[in-house]
mmCIF file of C-alpha atoms in Angstrom:
data_model
loop_
_atom_site.group_PDB
_atom_site.id
_atom_site.type_symbol
_atom_site.label_atom_id
_atom_site.label_comp_id
_atom_site.label_asym_id
_atom_site.label_seq_id
_atom_site.Cartn_x
_atom_site.Cartn_y
_atom_site.Cartn_z
ATOM 1 C CA MET A 138 9.485 3.564 -18.943
ATOM 2 C CA SER A 139 13.200 2.952 -19.628
ATOM 3 C CA HIS A 140 16.158 5.192 -19.021
ATOM 4 C CA ASP A 141 16.099 6.501 -22.436
ATOM 5 C CA GLU A 142 12.480 7.341 -22.316
ATOM 6 C CA LEU A 143 12.685 9.346 -19.244
ATOM 7 C CA ASP A 144 12.311 13.146 -19.382
ATOM 8 C CA PRO A 145 14.924 14.916 -17.258
ATOM 9 C CA GLN A 146 12.624 18.019 -17.359
ATOM 10 C CA GLN A 147 9.466 16.293 -16.392
ATOM 11 C CA THR A 148 7.055 17.981 -13.833
ATOM 12 C CA LEU A 149 7.395 16.557 -10.637
ATOM 13 C CA LEU A 150 4.520 16.055 -7.864
ATOM 14 C CA PRO A 151 4.165 18.576 -4.861
ATOM 15 C CA GLY A 152 6.592 17.813 -2.416
ATOM 16 C CA ILE A 153 9.244 16.572 -4.686
ATOM 17 C CA GLU A 154 12.195 18.887 -5.036
ATOM 18 C CA PRO A 155 14.159 19.048 -8.371
ATOM 19 C CA ALA A 156 17.475 16.959 -8.211
ATOM 20 C CA ASP A 157 20.182 15.775 -10.524
ATOM 21 C CA ASP A 158 18.718 12.167 -10.561
ATOM 22 C CA PRO A 159 15.881 11.957 -13.092
ATOM 23 C CA ALA A 160 15.528 8.088 -12.464
ATOM 24 C CA LEU A 161 15.316 8.766 -8.609
ATOM 25 C CA ASN A 162 12.644 11.575 -9.322
ATOM 26 C CA ALA A 163 10.582 9.178 -11.322
ATOM 27 C CA VAL A 164 10.467 6.564 -8.899
ATOM 28 C CA ALA A 165 9.372 9.156 -6.346
ATOM 29 C CA GLU A 166 6.645 10.377 -8.518
ATOM 30 C CA SER A 167 5.395 6.931 -9.118
ATOM 31 C CA ILE A 168 5.143 6.113 -5.387
ATOM 32 C CA LEU A 169 3.396 9.330 -4.392
ATOM 33 C CA ARG A 170 1.123 9.097 -7.477
ATOM 34 C CA ASP A 171 -0.051 5.601 -6.080
ATOM 35 C CA ASP A 172 -0.162 6.925 -2.482
ATOM 36 C CA PRO A 173 -0.492 10.689 -2.089
ATOM 37 C CA ASP A 174 -1.050 10.578 1.712
ATOM 38 C CA GLY A 175 1.173 7.712 2.463
ATOM 39 C CA SER A 176 -1.660 5.588 4.112
ATOM 40 C CA ARG A 177 -0.956 2.657 1.789
ATOM 41 C CA PHE A 178 2.595 2.486 2.894
ATOM 42 C CA ALA A 179 1.692 3.067 6.571
ATOM 43 C CA GLY A 180 -0.927 0.161 6.309
ATOM 44 C CA ALA A 181 2.041 -2.093 4.982
ATOM 45 C CA ILE A 182 4.312 -1.325 7.642
ATOM 46 C CA ARG A 183 1.639 -1.725 10.307
ATOM 47 C CA ARG A 184 0.888 -5.133 9.171
ATOM 48 C CA SER A 185 4.437 -6.126 8.906
ATOM 49 C CA ILE A 186 5.092 -5.073 12.557
ATOM 50 C CA ASP A 187 1.871 -7.037 13.664
ATOM 51 C CA MET A 188 2.863 -10.001 11.493
ATOM 52 C CA LEU A 189 6.233 -10.174 13.284
ATOM 53 C CA LEU A 190 4.743 -9.905 16.834
ATOM 54 C CA ASP A 191 2.059 -12.327 16.047
ATOM 55 C CA GLY A 192 0.077 -11.324 19.115
ATOM 56 C CA GLN A 193 -2.795 -13.455 18.531
ATOM 57 C CA HIS A 194 -0.739 -16.583 18.965
ATOM 58 C CA THR A 195 1.997 -15.284 21.341
ATOM 59 C CA GLY A 196 0.401 -12.279 23.297
ATOM 60 C CA ARG A 197 3.515 -10.055 22.309
ATOM 61 C CA TYR A 198 3.107 -6.364 21.562
ATOM 62 C CA ARG A 199 6.555 -5.165 22.215
ATOM 63 C CA TRP A 200 9.562 -5.079 19.975
ATOM 64 C CA ASP A 201 11.746 -6.107 22.775
ATOM 65 C CA GLN A 202 9.962 -9.296 23.147
ATOM 66 C CA LEU A 203 11.219 -10.524 19.887
ATOM 67 C CA PHE A 204 13.841 -13.011 19.432
ATOM 68 C CA LYS A 205 17.039 -11.540 17.660
ATOM 69 C CA THR A 206 16.367 -13.618 14.567
ATOM 70 C CA GLU A 207 12.807 -12.195 14.466
ATOM 71 C CA LYS A 208 14.204 -8.731 14.478
ATOM 72 C CA ALA A 209 16.567 -9.539 11.615
ATOM 73 C CA HIS A 210 13.335 -10.433 9.661
ATOM 74 C CA ALA A 211 11.547 -7.114 10.082
ATOM 75 C CA GLY A 212 13.117 -5.826 7.000
ATOM 76 C CA THR A 213 11.997 -8.958 4.773
ATOM 77 C CA LEU A 214 8.418 -8.511 5.966
ATOM 78 C CA ILE A 215 8.258 -4.871 5.126
ATOM 79 C CA GLU A 216 9.883 -5.490 1.803
ATOM 80 C CA ILE A 217 7.164 -8.409 0.836
ATOM 81 C CA ASN A 218 4.226 -6.435 2.243
ATOM 82 C CA LEU A 219 5.203 -3.215 0.228
ATOM 83 C CA GLN A 220 5.472 -5.195 -2.910
ATOM 84 C CA ARG A 221 2.168 -6.890 -2.272
ATOM 85 C CA GLU A 222 0.328 -3.413 -1.622
ATOM 86 C CA PHE A 223 1.617 -1.666 -4.718
ATOM 87 C CA LYS A 224 2.339 -4.734 -6.804
ATOM 88 C CA PHE A 225 6.083 -3.666 -7.629
ATOM 89 C CA THR A 226 7.677 -5.688 -10.197
ATOM 90 C CA ASP A 227 10.461 -7.858 -9.342
ATOM 91 C CA GLY A 228 13.972 -6.084 -10.047
ATOM 92 C CA LYS A 229 16.516 -7.928 -12.204
ATOM 93 C CA ARG A 230 19.227 -6.780 -9.651
ATOM 94 C CA MET A 231 17.440 -5.275 -6.855
ATOM 95 C CA ASP A 232 14.348 -5.930 -4.903
ATOM 96 C CA TYR A 233 11.861 -4.040 -7.159
ATOM 97 C CA GLU A 234 11.573 -2.309 -10.409
ATOM 98 C CA ILE A 235 9.482 1.125 -10.201
ATOM 99 C CA ALA A 236 8.770 3.355 -12.984
ATOM 100 C CA GLY A 237 11.334 1.341 -15.043
ATOM 101 C CA PHE A 238 14.246 1.519 -12.614
ATOM 102 C CA GLU A 239 15.950 -0.962 -10.016
ATOM 103 C CA VAL A 240 15.177 0.017 -6.523
ATOM 104 C CA ASP A 241 16.391 -1.733 -3.307
ATOM 105 C CA CYS A 242 14.250 -1.764 -0.164
ATOM 106 C CA LYS A 243 16.095 -1.270 3.359
ATOM 107 C CA PHE A 244 14.439 -1.011 6.758
ATOM 108 C CA SER A 245 16.204 -0.049 9.938
ATOM 109 C CA GLN A 246 15.054 0.636 13.592
ATOM 110 C CA THR A 247 17.388 3.653 13.598
ATOM 111 C CA ARG A 248 16.793 6.538 11.364
ATOM 112 C CA PHE A 249 19.022 6.382 8.467
ATOM 113 C CA ALA A 250 20.947 3.390 9.505
ATOM 114 C CA TRP A 251 20.092 1.295 6.472
ATOM 115 C CA MET A 252 22.663 -1.342 5.558
ATOM 116 C CA ILE A 253 23.609 -1.136 1.985
ATOM 117 C CA PRO A 254 25.408 -4.071 0.463
ATOM 118 C CA PRO A 255 28.346 -3.848 -2.325
ATOM 119 C CA GLU A 256 25.891 -4.771 -4.917
ATOM 120 C CA ALA A 257 23.268 -1.929 -4.327
ATOM 121 C CA HIS A 258 26.225 0.742 -4.653
ATOM 122 C CA ASN A 259 25.047 3.323 -6.923
ATOM 123 C CA GLU A 260 21.445 1.865 -7.054
ATOM 124 C CA ILE A 261 18.328 3.736 -5.802
ATOM 125 C CA ILE A 262 17.728 2.862 -2.040
ATOM 126 C CA LEU A 263 13.994 3.054 -0.665
ATOM 127 C CA GLY A 264 14.875 3.500 3.041
ATOM 128 C CA VAL A 265 12.061 2.847 5.665
ATOM 129 C CA TRP A 266 12.188 3.541 9.329
ATOM 130 C CA ALA A 267 9.408 3.149 11.907
ATOM 131 C CA SER A 268 8.843 3.336 15.422
ATOM 132 C CA ASP A 269 5.953 1.342 17.045
ATOM 133 C CA THR A 270 6.694 3.188 20.376
ATOM 134 C CA ASP A 271 6.258 6.639 18.906
ATOM 135 C CA SER A 272 3.777 5.604 16.159
ATOM 136 C CA ILE A 273 5.519 7.358 13.559
ATOM 137 C CA TRP A 274 7.461 6.389 10.296
ATOM 138 C CA CYS A 275 9.540 7.521 7.560
ATOM 139 C CA ALA A 276 10.303 6.651 3.872
ATOM 140 C CA GLY A 277 12.828 8.072 1.493
ATOM 141 C CA LEU A 278 14.849 7.651 -1.578
ATOM 142 C CA VAL A 279 18.441 8.142 -2.099
ATOM 143 C CA ARG A 280 21.202 7.054 -4.713
ATOM 144 C CA ALA A 281 23.953 4.945 -2.906
ATOM 145 C CA ARG A 282 26.794 6.872 -4.224
ATOM 146 C CA SER A 283 30.256 6.244 -2.883
ATOM 147 C CA GLU A 284 30.330 9.850 -1.711
ATOM 148 C CA TYR A 285 27.273 9.217 0.236
ATOM 149 C CA LEU A 286 28.581 6.093 2.244
ATOM 150 C CA ASN A 287 30.599 5.658 5.347
ATOM 151 C CA THR A 288 34.052 4.335 4.562
ATOM 152 C CA GLY A 289 33.921 1.565 7.338
ATOM 153 C CA GLY A 290 31.441 -1.399 6.863
ATOM 154 C CA ASN A 291 30.590 -4.424 8.908
ATOM 155 C CA ARG A 292 31.705 -7.918 7.931
ATOM 156 C CA ASP A 293 29.587 -8.201 4.854
ATOM 157 C CA ALA A 294 31.059 -5.105 3.629
ATOM 158 C CA LYS A 295 27.658 -3.275 4.185
ATOM 159 C CA ARG A 296 27.730 0.364 4.551
ATOM 160 C CA THR A 297 25.670 3.285 6.004
ATOM 161 C CA LEU A 298 24.798 6.897 4.792
ATOM 162 C CA ASN A 299 27.335 9.350 5.955
ATOM 163 C CA VAL A 300 26.234 13.038 6.864
ATOM 164 C CA VAL A 301 26.204 13.963 3.183
ATOM 165 C CA GLY A 302 24.144 10.934 2.210
ATOM 166 C CA ARG A 303 21.637 11.579 4.854
ATOM 167 C CA GLY A 304 21.180 14.982 3.663
ATOM 168 C CA ALA A 305 20.877 13.791 0.096
ATOM 169 C CA VAL A 306 17.624 11.624 1.181
ATOM 170 C CA LYS A 307 14.541 12.723 -0.969
ATOM 171 C CA ARG A 308 11.847 12.543 1.840
ATOM 172 C CA LEU A 309 8.684 10.987 0.628
ATOM 173 C CA PHE A 310 6.975 10.507 4.044
ATOM 174 C CA TRP A 311 8.559 11.955 7.288
ATOM 175 C CA GLU A 312 7.407 11.566 10.670
ATOM 176 C CA ALA A 313 4.165 10.274 9.371
ATOM 177 C CA PRO A 314 1.434 8.740 11.580
ATOM 178 C CA LEU A 315 1.505 5.032 12.082
ATOM 179 C CA GLN A 316 -1.548 3.290 13.424
ATOM 180 C CA GLU A 317 -1.064 3.425 17.090
ATOM 181 C CA ASN A 318 -0.213 0.314 19.235
ATOM 182 C CA LEU A 319 -2.464 0.810 22.068
ATOM 183 C CA LEU A 320 -0.758 -1.648 24.320
ATOM 184 C CA LEU A 321 2.340 0.452 24.162
ATOM 185 C CA LYS A 322 0.402 3.407 25.363
ATOM 186 C CA LEU A 323 -1.503 2.162 28.534
ATOM 187 C CA PRO A 324 -0.075 2.473 32.016
ATOM 188 C CA ARG A 325 1.638 -0.657 33.323
ATOM 189 C CA ALA A 326 -1.144 -1.138 36.012
ATOM 190 C CA ASP A 327 -3.691 -1.348 33.177
ATOM 191 C CA ILE A 328 -1.427 -3.693 31.097
ATOM 192 C CA ASP A 329 -0.825 -5.790 33.982
ATOM 193 C CA ALA A 330 -4.909 -5.851 35.001
ATOM 194 C CA ILE A 331 -5.713 -6.837 31.261
ATOM 195 C CA PHE A 332 -3.385 -9.608 31.143
ATOM 196 C CA ALA A 333 -4.035 -11.018 34.346
ATOM 197 C CA PRO A 334 -7.111 -13.066 33.691
ATOM 198 C CA ARG A 335 -6.555 -16.671 32.380
ATOM 199 C CA SER A 336 -9.746 -16.335 30.290
ATOM 200 C CA GLY A 337 -9.478 -14.615 26.807
ATOM 201 C CA GLN A 338 -12.994 -13.208 27.309
ATOM 202 C CA LYS A 339 -12.156 -11.701 30.523
ATOM 203 C CA ARG A 340 -8.878 -10.269 29.261
ATOM 204 C CA VAL A 341 -10.878 -8.586 26.326
ATOM 205 C CA ASN A 342 -13.627 -7.375 28.798
ATOM 206 C CA GLU A 343 -10.659 -5.679 30.875
ATOM 207 C CA LEU A 344 -9.399 -4.186 27.740
ATOM 208 C CA PHE A 345 -12.357 -2.309 26.840
ATOM 209 C CA LEU A 346 -13.196 -1.207 30.661
ATOM 210 C CA ARG A 347 -9.640 0.276 30.758
ATOM 211 C CA ALA A 348 -8.890 1.673 27.333
ATOM 212 C CA GLN A 349 -12.102 3.826 27.049
ATOM 213 C CA LYS A 350 -12.286 6.870 24.564
ATOM 214 C CA ARG A 351 -9.415 5.406 22.480
ATOM 215 C CA ARG A 352 -9.165 3.486 19.319
ATOM 216 C CA VAL A 353 -8.488 -0.029 19.689
ATOM 217 C CA SER A 354 -7.297 -2.082 16.590
ATOM 218 C CA ARG A 355 -8.528 -5.532 15.656
ATOM 219 C CA ASN A 356 -5.051 -6.674 16.251
ATOM 220 C CA VAL A 357 -4.860 -5.258 19.682
ATOM 221 C CA VAL A 358 -8.119 -7.524 20.462
ATOM 222 C CA ALA A 359 -6.290 -10.402 18.933
ATOM 223 C CA THR A 360 -3.217 -9.923 20.996
ATOM 224 C CA VAL A 361 -5.304 -9.563 24.319
ATOM 225 C CA ALA A 362 -7.756 -12.576 23.497
ATOM 226 C CA MET A 363 -5.048 -14.989 22.121
ATOM 227 C CA GLN A 364 -7.713 -17.022 20.532
ATOM 228 C CA ASP A 365 -8.508 -17.929 17.087
ATOM 229 C CA ASP A 366 -12.148 -16.655 17.355
ATOM 230 C CA TYR A 367 -10.915 -13.251 18.877
ATOM 231 C CA MET A 368 -13.601 -11.244 17.212
ATOM 232 C CA LYS A 369 -16.301 -13.172 18.933
ATOM 233 C CA ARG A 370 -14.902 -11.754 22.229
ATOM 234 C CA VAL A 371 -16.154 -8.255 21.186
ATOM 235 C CA ARG A 372 -19.449 -8.996 20.154
ATOM 236 C CA SER A 373 -22.824 -9.258 21.855
ATOM 237 C CA ASN A 374 -24.197 -12.678 22.745
ATOM 238 C CA GLY A 375 -21.479 -13.377 25.431
ATOM 239 C CA GLY A 376 -18.918 -11.035 24.369
ATOM 240 C CA ALA A 377 -17.655 -7.931 25.735
ATOM 241 C CA ARG A 378 -20.609 -5.842 24.366
ATOM 242 C CA SER A 379 -23.020 -7.729 26.407
ATOM 243 C CA ASN A 380 -20.665 -8.195 29.286
ATOM 244 C CA LEU A 381 -19.964 -4.607 29.954
ATOM 245 C CA GLN A 382 -23.611 -3.480 28.823
ATOM 246 C CA PRO A 383 -24.994 -3.566 32.556
ATOM 247 C CA ARG A 384 -22.031 -1.215 33.606
ATOM 248 C CA GLY A 385 -22.924 1.394 30.784
ATOM 249 C CA ILE A 386 -20.146 0.638 28.499
ATOM 250 C CA VAL A 387 -20.726 0.733 24.724
ATOM 251 C CA ILE A 388 -18.424 -0.542 22.096
ATOM 252 C CA LEU A 389 -18.478 1.418 18.946
ATOM 253 C CA GLY A 390 -17.198 -0.381 15.863
ATOM 254 C CA ASP A 391 -16.775 0.790 12.049
ATOM 255 C CA TYR A 392 -20.500 0.738 11.364
ATOM 256 C CA THR A 393 -21.717 4.032 9.836
ATOM 257 C CA SER A 394 -24.292 4.554 12.683
ATOM 258 C CA HIS A 395 -21.686 3.920 15.235
ATOM 259 C CA GLY A 396 -19.282 6.588 13.741
ATOM 260 C CA ALA A 397 -22.053 9.026 13.754
ATOM 261 C CA LEU A 398 -22.615 8.268 17.448
ATOM 262 C CA ALA A 399 -18.943 8.916 18.085
ATOM 263 C CA ARG A 400 -19.048 12.118 16.343
ATOM 264 C CA GLN A 401 -22.218 13.279 18.313
ATOM 265 C CA LEU A 402 -20.302 12.241 21.404
ATOM 266 C CA GLY A 403 -17.145 13.912 20.544
ATOM 267 C CA LEU A 404 -15.337 10.472 20.477
ATOM 268 C CA PRO A 405 -12.663 9.239 18.085
ATOM 269 C CA VAL A 406 -14.293 7.799 15.282
ATOM 270 C CA PRO A 407 -13.462 4.192 14.885
ATOM 271 C CA GLY A 408 -11.636 3.405 11.475
ATOM 272 C CA PRO A 409 -11.643 0.119 9.644
ATOM 273 C CA GLY A 410 -10.953 -2.571 11.963
ATOM 274 C CA GLU A 411 -11.128 -0.399 14.957
ATOM 275 C CA PHE A 412 -13.121 -0.001 18.277
ATOM 276 C CA VAL A 413 -13.973 2.617 20.567
ATOM 277 C CA SER A 414 -15.582 2.054 24.111
ATOM 278 C CA ALA A 415 -17.116 4.588 26.493
ATOM 279 C CA ARG A 416 -19.454 4.676 29.521
ATOM 280 C CA LEU A 417 -22.611 6.269 29.108
ATOM 281 C CA VAL A 418 -25.424 7.583 31.560
ATOM 282 C CA ARG A 419 -28.859 9.058 30.921
ATOM 283 C CA LEU A 420 -28.807 12.618 30.383
ATOM 284 C CA ASN A 421 -29.273 14.858 33.515
ATOM 285 C CA PRO A 422 -31.597 17.766 32.830
ATOM 286 C CA ASP A 423 -29.351 19.598 35.325
ATOM 287 C CA ARG A 424 -26.433 19.344 32.559
ATOM 288 C CA PRO A 425 -27.772 21.357 29.670
ATOM 289 C CA GLY A 426 -25.685 21.762 26.535
ATOM 290 C CA VAL A 427 -23.749 18.263 26.993
ATOM 291 C CA PRO A 428 -23.503 16.340 24.051
ATOM 292 C CA TYR A 429 -25.815 13.294 23.795
ATOM 293 C CA VAL A 430 -27.205 10.457 21.795
ATOM 294 C CA SER A 431 -30.535 8.942 21.374
ATOM 295 C CA LEU A 432 -30.940 5.466 22.231
ATOM 296 C CA GLU A 433 -34.321 3.615 22.399
ATOM 297 C CA GLY A 434 -35.968 6.908 22.748
ATOM 298 C CA GLU A 435 -33.849 8.313 25.698
ATOM 299 C CA ARG A 436 -30.912 10.530 25.932
ATOM 300 C CA TRP A 437 -27.385 9.201 26.716
ATOM 301 C CA THR A 438 -24.316 11.075 27.357
ATOM 302 C CA LEU A 439 -20.647 10.323 28.398
ATOM 303 C CA ALA A 440 -20.506 9.384 32.171
ATOM 304 C CA ARG A 441 -18.477 11.265 34.596
ATOM 305 C CA GLU A 442 -16.313 9.470 37.169
ATOM 306 C CA GLU A 443 -18.881 10.062 40.035
ATOM 307 C CA ASP A 444 -21.996 8.898 38.039
ATOM 308 C CA ALA A 445 -23.325 5.719 39.040
ATOM 309 C CA GLU A 446 -23.278 2.760 36.471
ATOM 310 C CA GLU A 447 -26.504 1.855 34.803
ATOM 311 C CA LEU A 448 -27.556 -0.574 32.036
ATOM 312 C CA VAL A 449 -27.284 0.964 28.708
ATOM 313 C CA PRO A 450 -29.220 -0.067 25.585
ATOM 314 C CA LYS A 451 -27.785 -2.084 22.615
ATOM 315 C CA LEU A 452 -26.174 -0.045 19.953
ATOM 316 C CA PRO A 453 -27.550 -0.420 16.249
ATOM 317 C CA THR A 454 -25.361 -2.562 13.981
ATOM 318 C CA ILE A 455 -25.768 -0.973 10.756
#
């Protein structure tokens, strides 16, 4: 769609407020049409952060573990992964062309602190912000008008949004959930215990032992294992599933049957590429009304701290 073809009176999708910038509205409508709930956008951000940390090869899981040059590369990775996800056309002047209009993508670690170069003045900016620590992200659109920009700039003449410009941002997704980086949420003592063993298998065992009843992403497993065959460290036949089985710990994956078991027990349901571990015990008749699952003809329920460990049956893998 060209500028001439755009209908300024077009109907906008829910959540998009009318504005005096039909081109910006058209870009917003296009993005929301392709990603109404922001899940594709969030996935691209998550992949970008994980690529930057490269936990499988470095064991890193925190932003402050990155080198300065790596942090500066974050915006480029997010720009690339968003284009891969949505197949945005290359722009002639800016990063993308969306709905027929030039759009420049900017990322910052501080909300609204997008650095806008002189060549992007008066262009549409797709601003992205994310916090791995808080597991949230934002994305919005703004026209980089001169009246929206601070007068001062850095030595490259890049400028940030002023108060008026921040208020003019059309919020596409705001404080939306980002897939949790579990290693940022666990207590320091648990992190130290997980990374203490020299063996990648023992580190993965410790992860599922200490991070029970929480979603564990495949990337977290890779970061802890620090091995090419990290998924083997989760499976049975020598992996964490068989190693922890005598202690009553099951590791649910993204199988259909595992999702059903998680719902029956009131556990988080693993999403694609996720795992949830929990310790089970045989159901005591003295505990009526407790949620349970049937495994190999017996009833099993979530263990209490005082319950003794016992060998749990293998889970179905369908």
